[in-house]
PDB file of N, CA, C and O in Angstrom:
ATOM      1  N   MET G1058      23.246  -3.584 -29.785  1.00 60.00           N
ATOM      2  CA  MET G1058      22.266  -3.279 -28.891  1.00 60.00           C
ATOM      3  C   MET G1058      22.712  -3.269 -27.413  1.00 60.00           C
ATOM      4  O   MET G1058      23.461  -4.012 -27.338  1.00 60.00           O
ATOM      5  N   THR G1059      22.211  -2.189 -26.502  1.00 68.00           N
ATOM      6  CA  THR G1059      22.964  -2.081 -25.197  1.00 68.00           C
ATOM      7  C   THR G1059      21.630  -2.575 -24.261  1.00 68.00           C
ATOM      8  O   THR G1059      20.580  -2.328 -24.785  1.00 68.00           O
ATOM      9  N   GLU G1060      22.224  -3.526 -23.390  1.00 77.00           N
ATOM     10  CA  GLU G1060      20.999  -4.083 -22.713  1.00 77.00           C
ATOM     11  C   GLU G1060      21.005  -3.087 -21.128  1.00 77.00           C
ATOM     12  O   GLU G1060      22.025  -2.255 -21.149  1.00 77.00           O
ATOM     13  N   GLN G1061      19.836  -2.784 -20.653  1.00 84.00           N
ATOM     14  CA  GLN G1061      19.820  -1.694 -19.496  1.00 84.00           C
ATOM     15  C   GLN G1061      19.247  -2.865 -18.353  1.00 84.00           C
ATOM     16  O   GLN G1061      18.024  -3.493 -18.803  1.00 84.00           O
ATOM     17  N   LEU G1062      19.336  -2.447 -17.227  1.00 89.00           N
ATOM     18  CA  LEU G1062      18.533  -3.302 -16.065  1.00 89.00           C
ATOM     19  C   LEU G1062      17.248  -2.549 -15.936  1.00 89.00           C
ATOM     20  O   LEU G1062      17.121  -1.351 -15.671  1.00 89.00           O
ATOM     21  N   HIS G1063      16.288  -3.207 -15.465  1.00 93.00           N
ATOM     22  CA  HIS G1063      15.070  -2.624 -15.194  1.00 93.00           C
ATOM     23  C   HIS G1063      14.395  -3.046 -13.975  1.00 93.00           C
ATOM     24  O   HIS G1063      14.790  -4.074 -13.800  1.00 93.00           O
ATOM     25  N   THR G1064      13.933  -2.042 -13.148  1.00 95.00           N
ATOM     26  CA  THR G1064      13.694  -2.752 -11.824  1.00 95.00           C
ATOM     27  C   THR G1064      12.146  -2.235 -11.483  1.00 95.00           C
ATOM     28  O   THR G1064      11.409  -1.571 -12.030  1.00 95.00           O
ATOM     29  N   THR G1065      11.318  -3.485 -10.786  1.00 96.00           N
ATOM     30  CA  THR G1065      10.200  -2.858 -10.268  1.00 96.00           C
ATOM     31  C   THR G1065      10.325  -3.016  -8.705  1.00 96.00           C
ATOM     32  O   THR G1065       9.223  -3.076  -8.148  1.00 96.00           O
ATOM     33  N   LEU G1066      11.230  -2.450  -8.381  1.00 97.00           N
ATOM     34  CA  LEU G1066      11.610  -2.575  -6.591  1.00 97.00           C
ATOM     35  C   LEU G1066      10.819  -1.398  -6.326  1.00 97.00           C
ATOM     36  O   LEU G1066      10.333  -1.724  -4.976  1.00 97.00           O
ATOM     37  N   LYS G1067      10.576  -0.376  -6.718  1.00 96.00           N
ATOM     38  CA  LYS G1067       9.742   0.963  -6.250  1.00 96.00           C
ATOM     39  C   LYS G1067       8.134   0.408  -5.858  1.00 96.00           C
ATOM     40  O   LYS G1067       7.742   0.514  -5.059  1.00 96.00           O
ATOM     41  N   THR G1068       8.107  -0.291  -7.121  1.00 96.00           N
ATOM     42  CA  THR G1068       6.545  -1.024  -6.757  1.00 96.00           C
ATOM     43  C   THR G1068       6.365  -1.973  -5.958  1.00 96.00           C
ATOM     44  O   THR G1068       5.501  -2.016  -4.965  1.00 96.00           O
ATOM     45  N   HIS G1069       7.163  -2.651  -5.861  1.00 97.00           N
ATOM     46  CA  HIS G1069       7.029  -3.524  -4.808  1.00 97.00           C
ATOM     47  C   HIS G1069       7.339  -3.162  -3.507  1.00 97.00           C
ATOM     48  O   HIS G1069       6.523  -3.548  -2.435  1.00 97.00           O
ATOM     49  N   ARG G1070       8.317  -2.610  -3.162  1.00 97.00           N
ATOM     50  CA  ARG G1070       8.483  -1.545  -1.869  1.00 97.00           C
ATOM     51  C   ARG G1070       7.023  -0.862  -1.412  1.00 97.00           C
ATOM     52  O   ARG G1070       6.658  -0.977  -0.510  1.00 97.00           O
ATOM     53  N   ALA G1071       6.423  -0.203  -2.427  1.00 97.00           N
ATOM     54  CA  ALA G1071       5.258   0.276  -1.957  1.00 97.00           C
ATOM     55  C   ALA G1071       4.059  -0.216  -1.579  1.00 97.00           C
ATOM     56  O   ALA G1071       3.478  -0.020  -0.753  1.00 97.00           O
ATOM     57  N   MET G1072       4.254  -1.683  -2.290  1.00 97.00           N
ATOM     58  CA  MET G1072       3.065  -2.848  -2.261  1.00 97.00           C
ATOM     59  C   MET G1072       3.366  -2.884  -0.491  1.00 97.00           C
ATOM     60  O   MET G1072       2.308  -3.589  -0.080  1.00 97.00           O
ATOM     61  N   HIS G1073       4.044  -3.209  -0.014  1.00 97.00           N
ATOM     62  CA  HIS G1073       4.274  -3.453   1.230  1.00 97.00           C
ATOM     63  C   HIS G1073       4.356  -2.265   2.401  1.00 97.00           C
ATOM     64  O   HIS G1073       5.211  -2.546   3.362  1.00 97.00           O
ATOM     65  N   ASP G1074       4.193  -1.066   1.606  1.00 98.00           N
ATOM     66  CA  ASP G1074       4.533   0.114   2.405  1.00 98.00           C
ATOM     67  C   ASP G1074       5.607   0.478   3.013  1.00 98.00           C
ATOM     68  O   ASP G1074       5.645   0.813   4.337  1.00 98.00           O
ATOM     69  N   LEU G1075       6.518   0.094   2.717  1.00 98.00           N
ATOM     70  CA  LEU G1075       7.826   0.480   3.090  1.00 98.00           C
ATOM     71  C   LEU G1075       8.587   1.927   2.375  1.00 98.00           C
ATOM     72  O   LEU G1075       8.375   1.952   1.121  1.00 98.00           O
ATOM     73  N   THR G1076       9.273   2.620   3.161  1.00 98.00           N
ATOM     74  CA  THR G1076      10.035   3.495   2.670  1.00 98.00           C
ATOM     75  C   THR G1076      11.266   3.491   2.321  1.00 98.00           C
ATOM     76  O   THR G1076      11.659   2.087   2.463  1.00 98.00           O
ATOM     77  N   GLN G1077      11.902   4.323   1.509  1.00 98.00           N
ATOM     78  CA  GLN G1077      13.193   3.675   0.803  1.00 98.00           C
ATOM     79  C   GLN G1077      14.119   3.791   2.437  1.00 98.00           C
ATOM     80  O   GLN G1077      15.064   2.555   2.491  1.00 98.00           O
ATOM     81  N   GLU G1078      13.796   4.248   3.278  1.00 98.00           N
ATOM     82  CA  GLU G1078      14.832   3.862   4.527  1.00 98.00           C
ATOM     83  C   GLU G1078      14.551   2.914   5.194  1.00 98.00           C
ATOM     84  O   GLU G1078      15.379   2.072   5.517  1.00 98.00           O
ATOM     85  N   ASP G1079      13.097   2.476   5.241  1.00 98.00           N
ATOM     86  CA  ASP G1079      12.693   1.068   5.919  1.00 98.00           C
ATOM     87  C   ASP G1079      13.209  -0.305   4.919  1.00 98.00           C
ATOM     88  O   ASP G1079      14.036  -0.741   5.727  1.00 98.00           O
ATOM     89  N   LEU G1080      13.353  -0.019   3.589  1.00 98.00           N
ATOM     90  CA  LEU G1080      13.641  -1.295   2.762  1.00 98.00           C
ATOM     91  C   LEU G1080      15.487  -0.818   3.368  1.00 98.00           C
ATOM     92  O   LEU G1080      16.081  -2.289   3.527  1.00 98.00           O
ATOM     93  N   ALA G1081      16.092  -0.181   3.320  1.00 98.00           N
ATOM     94  CA  ALA G1081      17.566   0.081   3.526  1.00 98.00           C
ATOM     95  C   ALA G1081      18.151  -0.710   4.591  1.00 98.00           C
ATOM     96  O   ALA G1081      18.980  -1.311   4.523  1.00 98.00           O
ATOM     97  N   GLN G1082      17.003  -0.309   5.925  1.00 98.00           N
ATOM     98  CA  GLN G1082      17.408  -0.926   6.936  1.00 98.00           C
ATOM     99  C   GLN G1082      17.349  -2.647   7.062  1.00 98.00           C
ATOM    100  O   GLN G1082      17.906  -3.100   7.505  1.00 98.00           O
ATOM    101  N   LEU G1083      16.696  -3.231   6.408  1.00 98.00           N
ATOM    102  CA  LEU G1083      16.510  -4.236   6.196  1.00 98.00           C
ATOM    103  C   LEU G1083      17.246  -5.048   5.346  1.00 98.00           C
ATOM    104  O   LEU G1083      17.463  -6.306   5.958  1.00 98.00           O
ATOM    105  N   VAL G1084      17.655  -4.463   4.368  1.00 98.00           N
ATOM    106  CA  VAL G1084      18.755  -4.969   3.921  1.00 98.00           C
ATOM    107  C   VAL G1084      20.337  -4.493   3.873  1.00 98.00           C
ATOM    108  O   VAL G1084      21.217  -5.206   3.510  1.00 98.00           O
ATOM    109  N   GLY G1085      20.086  -3.584   4.734  1.00 98.00           N
ATOM    110  CA  GLY G1085      21.640  -3.214   5.300  1.00 98.00           C
ATOM    111  C   GLY G1085      22.543  -2.399   4.368  1.00 98.00           C
ATOM    112  O   GLY G1085      23.839  -2.364   4.418  1.00 98.00           O
ATOM    113  N   VAL G1086      21.476  -1.539   3.441  1.00 98.00           N
ATOM    114  CA  VAL G1086      22.484  -0.434   2.742  1.00 98.00           C
ATOM    115  C   VAL G1086      22.072   0.939   3.076  1.00 98.00           C
ATOM    116  O   VAL G1086      21.020   0.901   3.887  1.00 98.00           O
ATOM    117  N   THR G1087      22.497   1.873   2.436  1.00 98.00           N
ATOM    118  CA  THR G1087      21.697   2.911   2.558  1.00 98.00           C
ATOM    119  C   THR G1087      20.317   3.419   1.838  1.00 98.00           C
ATOM    120  O   THR G1087      20.346   2.973   0.945  1.00 98.00           O
ATOM    121  N   ARG G1088      19.772   4.618   2.468  1.00 98.00           N
ATOM    122  CA  ARG G1088      18.842   4.914   1.368  1.00 98.00           C
ATOM    123  C   ARG G1088      19.137   5.195   0.236  1.00 98.00           C
ATOM    124  O   ARG G1088      18.375   5.234  -0.706  1.00 98.00           O
ATOM    125  N   LYS G1089      20.421   6.397   0.382  1.00 98.00           N
ATOM    126  CA  LYS G1089      20.798   6.425  -0.928  1.00 98.00           C
ATOM    127  C   LYS G1089      20.940   5.159  -2.062  1.00 98.00           C
ATOM    128  O   LYS G1089      20.767   5.441  -3.416  1.00 98.00           O
ATOM    129  N   SER G1090      21.310   4.208  -1.590  1.00 98.00           N
ATOM    130  CA  SER G1090      21.414   3.454  -2.472  1.00 98.00           C
ATOM    131  C   SER G1090      20.255   3.025  -3.217  1.00 98.00           C
ATOM    132  O   SER G1090      20.287   2.059  -4.412  1.00 98.00           O
ATOM    133  N   ILE G1091      19.501   2.464  -2.222  1.00 98.00           N
ATOM    134  CA  ILE G1091      18.179   2.278  -2.564  1.00 98.00           C
ATOM    135  C   ILE G1091      17.604   2.993  -3.652  1.00 98.00           C
ATOM    136  O   ILE G1091      16.551   2.956  -4.390  1.00 98.00           O
ATOM    137  N   ASN G1092      17.559   4.353  -3.399  1.00 98.00           N
ATOM    138  CA  ASN G1092      17.167   5.440  -4.394  1.00 98.00           C
ATOM    139  C   ASN G1092      17.722   5.461  -5.752  1.00 98.00           C
ATOM    140  O   ASN G1092      17.224   5.360  -6.666  1.00 98.00           O
ATOM    141  N   ALA G1093      19.058   5.035  -5.529  1.00 97.00           N
ATOM    142  CA  ALA G1093      20.194   4.767  -6.802  1.00 97.00           C
ATOM    143  C   ALA G1093      19.335   3.937  -7.466  1.00 97.00           C
ATOM    144  O   ALA G1093      19.445   4.058  -8.707  1.00 97.00           O
ATOM    145  N   ILE G1094      19.309   2.315  -7.128  1.00 96.00           N
ATOM    146  CA  ILE G1094      18.701   1.304  -7.580  1.00 96.00           C
ATOM    147  C   ILE G1094      17.535   1.760  -8.421  1.00 96.00           C
ATOM    148  O   ILE G1094      17.304   1.604  -9.648  1.00 96.00           O
ATOM    149  N   GLU G1095      16.372   2.524  -7.601  1.00 96.00           N
ATOM    150  CA  GLU G1095      15.182   2.280  -8.483  1.00 96.00           C
ATOM    151  C   GLU G1095      15.382   3.659  -9.287  1.00 96.00           C
ATOM    152  O   GLU G1095      14.570   3.265 -10.370  1.00 96.00           O
ATOM    153  N   ALA G1096      16.304   4.727  -9.417  1.00 94.00           N
ATOM    154  CA  ALA G1096      16.380   5.221 -10.183  1.00 94.00           C
ATOM    155  C   ALA G1096      17.045   4.704 -11.493  1.00 94.00           C
ATOM    156  O   ALA G1096      17.014   5.596 -12.542  1.00 94.00           O
ATOM    157  N   GLY G1097      17.658   3.486 -11.505  1.00 92.00           N
ATOM    158  CA  GLY G1097      18.640   3.508 -12.665  1.00 92.00           C
ATOM    159  C   GLY G1097      19.971   3.594 -12.652  1.00 92.00           C
ATOM    160  O   GLY G1097      20.718   3.632 -13.380  1.00 92.00           O
ATOM    161  N   ARG G1098      20.543   4.375 -11.657  1.00 94.00           N
ATOM    162  CA  ARG G1098      21.672   4.942 -11.406  1.00 94.00           C
ATOM    163  C   ARG G1098      22.597   3.729 -10.824  1.00 94.00           C
ATOM    164  O   ARG G1098      24.038   4.144 -11.000  1.00 94.00           O
ATOM    165  N   MET G1099      22.241   2.669 -10.548  1.00 95.00           N
ATOM    166  CA  MET G1099      23.446   1.944  -9.778  1.00 95.00           C
ATOM    167  C   MET G1099      22.516   0.421 -10.049  1.00 95.00           C
ATOM    168  O   MET G1099      21.427   0.169  -9.902  1.00 95.00           O
ATOM    169  N   VAL G1100      23.622  -0.660 -10.222  1.00 95.00           N
ATOM    170  CA  VAL G1100      23.039  -1.758 -10.419  1.00 95.00           C
ATOM    171  C   VAL G1100      23.591  -2.492  -8.999  1.00 95.00           C
ATOM    172  O   VAL G1100      24.483  -2.518  -9.005  1.00 95.00           O
ATOM    173  N   PRO G1101      22.475  -3.343  -8.303  1.00 97.00           N
ATOM    174  CA  PRO G1101      22.986  -3.968  -7.202  1.00 97.00           C
ATOM    175  C   PRO G1101      24.057  -5.176  -7.357  1.00 97.00           C
ATOM    176  O   PRO G1101      23.781  -5.633  -8.341  1.00 97.00           O
ATOM    177  N   SER G1102      24.316  -5.494  -6.708  1.00 97.00           N
ATOM    178  CA  SER G1102      25.317  -6.570  -6.514  1.00 97.00           C
ATOM    179  C   SER G1102      24.257  -7.680  -6.108  1.00 97.00           C
ATOM    180  O   SER G1102      23.278  -7.660  -6.129  1.00 97.00           O
ATOM    181  N   THR G1103      24.931  -9.347  -6.973  1.00 97.00           N
ATOM    182  CA  THR G1103      23.997 -10.292  -6.847  1.00 97.00           C
ATOM    183  C   THR G1103      23.402 -10.238  -5.180  1.00 97.00           C
ATOM    184  O   THR G1103      21.942 -10.635  -5.064  1.00 97.00           O
ATOM    185  N   VAL G1104      24.451 -10.252  -4.141  1.00 98.00           N
ATOM    186  CA  VAL G1104      23.980 -10.198  -2.870  1.00 98.00           C
ATOM    187  C   VAL G1104      23.004  -9.605  -2.507  1.00 98.00           C
ATOM    188  O   VAL G1104      21.903  -9.732  -1.923  1.00 98.00           O
ATOM    189  N   LEU G1105      23.061  -8.116  -2.666  1.00 98.00           N
ATOM    190  CA  LEU G1105      21.930  -7.430  -2.605  1.00 98.00           C
ATOM    191  C   LEU G1105      20.618  -7.284  -3.146  1.00 98.00           C
ATOM    192  O   LEU G1105      19.715  -7.652  -2.677  1.00 98.00           O
ATOM    193  N   ALA G1106      20.508  -8.024  -4.246  1.00 97.00           N
ATOM    194  CA  ALA G1106      19.920  -7.944  -5.138  1.00 97.00           C
ATOM    195  C   ALA G1106      18.916  -9.089  -4.339  1.00 97.00           C
ATOM    196  O   ALA G1106      17.358  -9.614  -4.667  1.00 97.00           O
ATOM    197  N   LEU G1107      19.539 -10.443  -3.872  1.00 98.00           N
ATOM    198  CA  LEU G1107      19.019 -11.424  -3.309  1.00 98.00           C
ATOM    199  C   LEU G1107      18.289 -11.014  -1.848  1.00 98.00           C
ATOM    200  O   LEU G1107      17.457 -11.353  -1.472  1.00 98.00           O
ATOM    201  N   LYS G1108      19.026 -10.267  -1.167  1.00 98.00           N
ATOM    202  CA  LYS G1108      18.393  -9.149   0.057  1.00 98.00           C
ATOM    203  C   LYS G1108      17.416  -8.714  -0.169  1.00 98.00           C
ATOM    204  O   LYS G1108      16.159  -9.017   0.573  1.00 98.00           O
ATOM    205  N   LEU G1109      17.402  -7.931  -1.361  1.00 98.00           N
ATOM    206  CA  LEU G1109      15.960  -7.097  -1.544  1.00 98.00           C
ATOM    207  C   LEU G1109      14.946  -8.099  -1.978  1.00 98.00           C
ATOM    208  O   LEU G1109      13.775  -7.721  -1.543  1.00 98.00           O
ATOM    209  N   ALA G1110      15.014  -8.918  -2.693  1.00 98.00           N
ATOM    210  CA  ALA G1110      14.095  -9.945  -3.253  1.00 98.00           C
ATOM    211  C   ALA G1110      13.481 -10.616  -1.927  1.00 98.00           C
ATOM    212  O   ALA G1110      12.045 -10.894  -1.511  1.00 98.00           O
ATOM    213  N   ARG G1111      14.404 -11.164  -0.967  1.00 98.00           N
ATOM    214  CA  ARG G1111      13.996 -11.934  -0.066  1.00 98.00           C
ATOM    215  C   ARG G1111      13.305 -10.936   1.174  1.00 98.00           C
ATOM    216  O   ARG G1111      12.307 -11.547   1.464  1.00 98.00           O
ATOM    217  N   ALA G1112      13.694  -9.671   1.498  1.00 98.00           N
ATOM    218  CA  ALA G1112      12.618  -8.666   2.081  1.00 98.00           C
ATOM    219  C   ALA G1112      11.258  -8.408   1.698  1.00 98.00           C
ATOM    220  O   ALA G1112      10.589  -8.031   2.404  1.00 98.00           O
ATOM    221  N   LEU G1113      11.459  -8.722   0.378  1.00 98.00           N
ATOM    222  CA  LEU G1113       9.945  -8.426  -0.486  1.00 98.00           C
ATOM    223  C   LEU G1113       8.920  -9.462  -0.785  1.00 98.00           C
ATOM    224  O   LEU G1113       8.153  -9.216  -1.037  1.00 98.00           O
ATOM    225  N   GLY G1114       9.440 -10.550  -0.582  1.00 97.00           N
ATOM    226  CA  GLY G1114       9.271 -11.899  -0.238  1.00 97.00           C
ATOM    227  C   GLY G1114       8.749 -12.436  -2.068  1.00 97.00           C
ATOM    228  O   GLY G1114       7.616 -12.930  -2.462  1.00 97.00           O
ATOM    229  N   VAL G1115       9.683 -12.105  -2.814  1.00 97.00           N
ATOM    230  CA  VAL G1115       9.676 -12.239  -4.374  1.00 97.00           C
ATOM    231  C   VAL G1115      10.820 -12.783  -5.283  1.00 97.00           C
ATOM    232  O   VAL G1115      11.605 -12.467  -4.065  1.00 97.00           O
ATOM    233  N   THR G1116      10.623 -13.223  -6.389  1.00 97.00           N
ATOM    234  CA  THR G1116      12.025 -13.746  -6.548  1.00 97.00           C
ATOM    235  C   THR G1116      12.947 -12.660  -7.467  1.00 97.00           C
ATOM    236  O   THR G1116      12.093 -11.494  -7.579  1.00 97.00           O
ATOM    237  N   VAL G1117      14.243 -12.699  -7.513  1.00 97.00           N
ATOM    238  CA  VAL G1117      15.087 -11.556  -8.000  1.00 97.00           C
ATOM    239  C   VAL G1117      14.529 -11.116  -9.509  1.00 97.00           C
ATOM    240  O   VAL G1117      14.351  -9.830 -10.005  1.00 97.00           O
ATOM    241  N   GLU G1118      13.669 -12.283 -10.333  1.00 95.00           N
ATOM    242  CA  GLU G1118      13.192 -11.930 -11.662  1.00 95.00           C
ATOM    243  C   GLU G1118      12.389 -11.052 -11.492  1.00 95.00           C
ATOM    244  O   GLU G1118      11.817 -10.447 -12.474  1.00 95.00           O
ATOM    245  N   ALA G1119      11.451 -11.347 -10.319  1.00 95.00           N
ATOM    246  CA  ALA G1119      10.474 -10.287  -9.827  1.00 95.00           C
ATOM    247  C   ALA G1119      10.914  -8.794  -9.763  1.00 95.00           C
ATOM    248  O   ALA G1119       9.754  -7.905 -10.347  1.00 95.00           O
ATOM    249  N   LEU G1120      11.685  -8.482  -9.620  1.00 96.00           N
ATOM    250  CA  LEU G1120      12.159  -7.307  -9.068  1.00 96.00           C
ATOM    251  C   LEU G1120      13.510  -6.924 -10.344  1.00 96.00           C
ATOM    252  O   LEU G1120      13.256  -5.544 -10.466  1.00 96.00           O
ATOM    253  N   PHE G1121      13.925  -7.602 -10.834  1.00 96.00           N
ATOM    254  CA  PHE G1121      14.927  -7.087 -12.064  1.00 96.00           C
ATOM    255  C   PHE G1121      14.896  -8.015 -13.367  1.00 96.00           C
ATOM    256  O   PHE G1121      14.449  -8.783 -12.925  1.00 96.00           O
ATOM    257  N   SER G1122      15.116  -7.098 -14.493  1.00 94.00           N
ATOM    258  CA  SER G1122      14.964  -7.718 -15.815  1.00 94.00           C
ATOM    259  C   SER G1122      15.966  -7.006 -16.491  1.00 94.00           C
ATOM    260  O   SER G1122      16.415  -5.826 -16.017  1.00 94.00           O
ATOM    261  N   LEU G1123      16.441  -7.810 -17.640  1.00 90.00           N
ATOM    262  CA  LEU G1123      17.129  -6.576 -18.564  1.00 90.00           C
ATOM    263  C   LEU G1123      16.183  -6.488 -20.143  1.00 90.00           C
ATOM    264  O   LEU G1123      15.439  -7.114 -20.204  1.00 90.00           O
ATOM    265  N   GLU G1124      16.634  -5.158 -20.447  1.00 85.00           N
ATOM    266  CA  GLU G1124      15.689  -4.581 -21.108  1.00 85.00           C
ATOM    267  C   GLU G1124      16.891  -4.295 -22.549  1.00 85.00           C
ATOM    268  O   GLU G1124      17.839  -4.542 -22.383  1.00 85.00           O
ATOM    269  N   GLY G1125      16.393  -4.554 -23.784  1.00 74.00           N
ATOM    270  CA  GLY G1125      17.173  -4.066 -25.015  1.00 74.00           C
ATOM    271  C   GLY G1125      17.663  -5.509 -25.991  1.00 74.00           C
ATOM    272  O   GLY G1125      18.043  -6.107 -25.697  1.00 74.00           O
TER     273      GLY G1125
END
């Protein structure tokens, strides 16, 4: 069985009326990185996951979970 990372990043970002560019600037990455994470093409580092959670006011577990 293969586990896959599931993210609700796009939903939480939209709840804060942030564009991918806005969120990218808040956490110090490119818009393409945010896009890749939301699309499931990139798994964020632990540090980036923590920064994203902090920027959105949620826990890492609220943004990311394992499926499978």
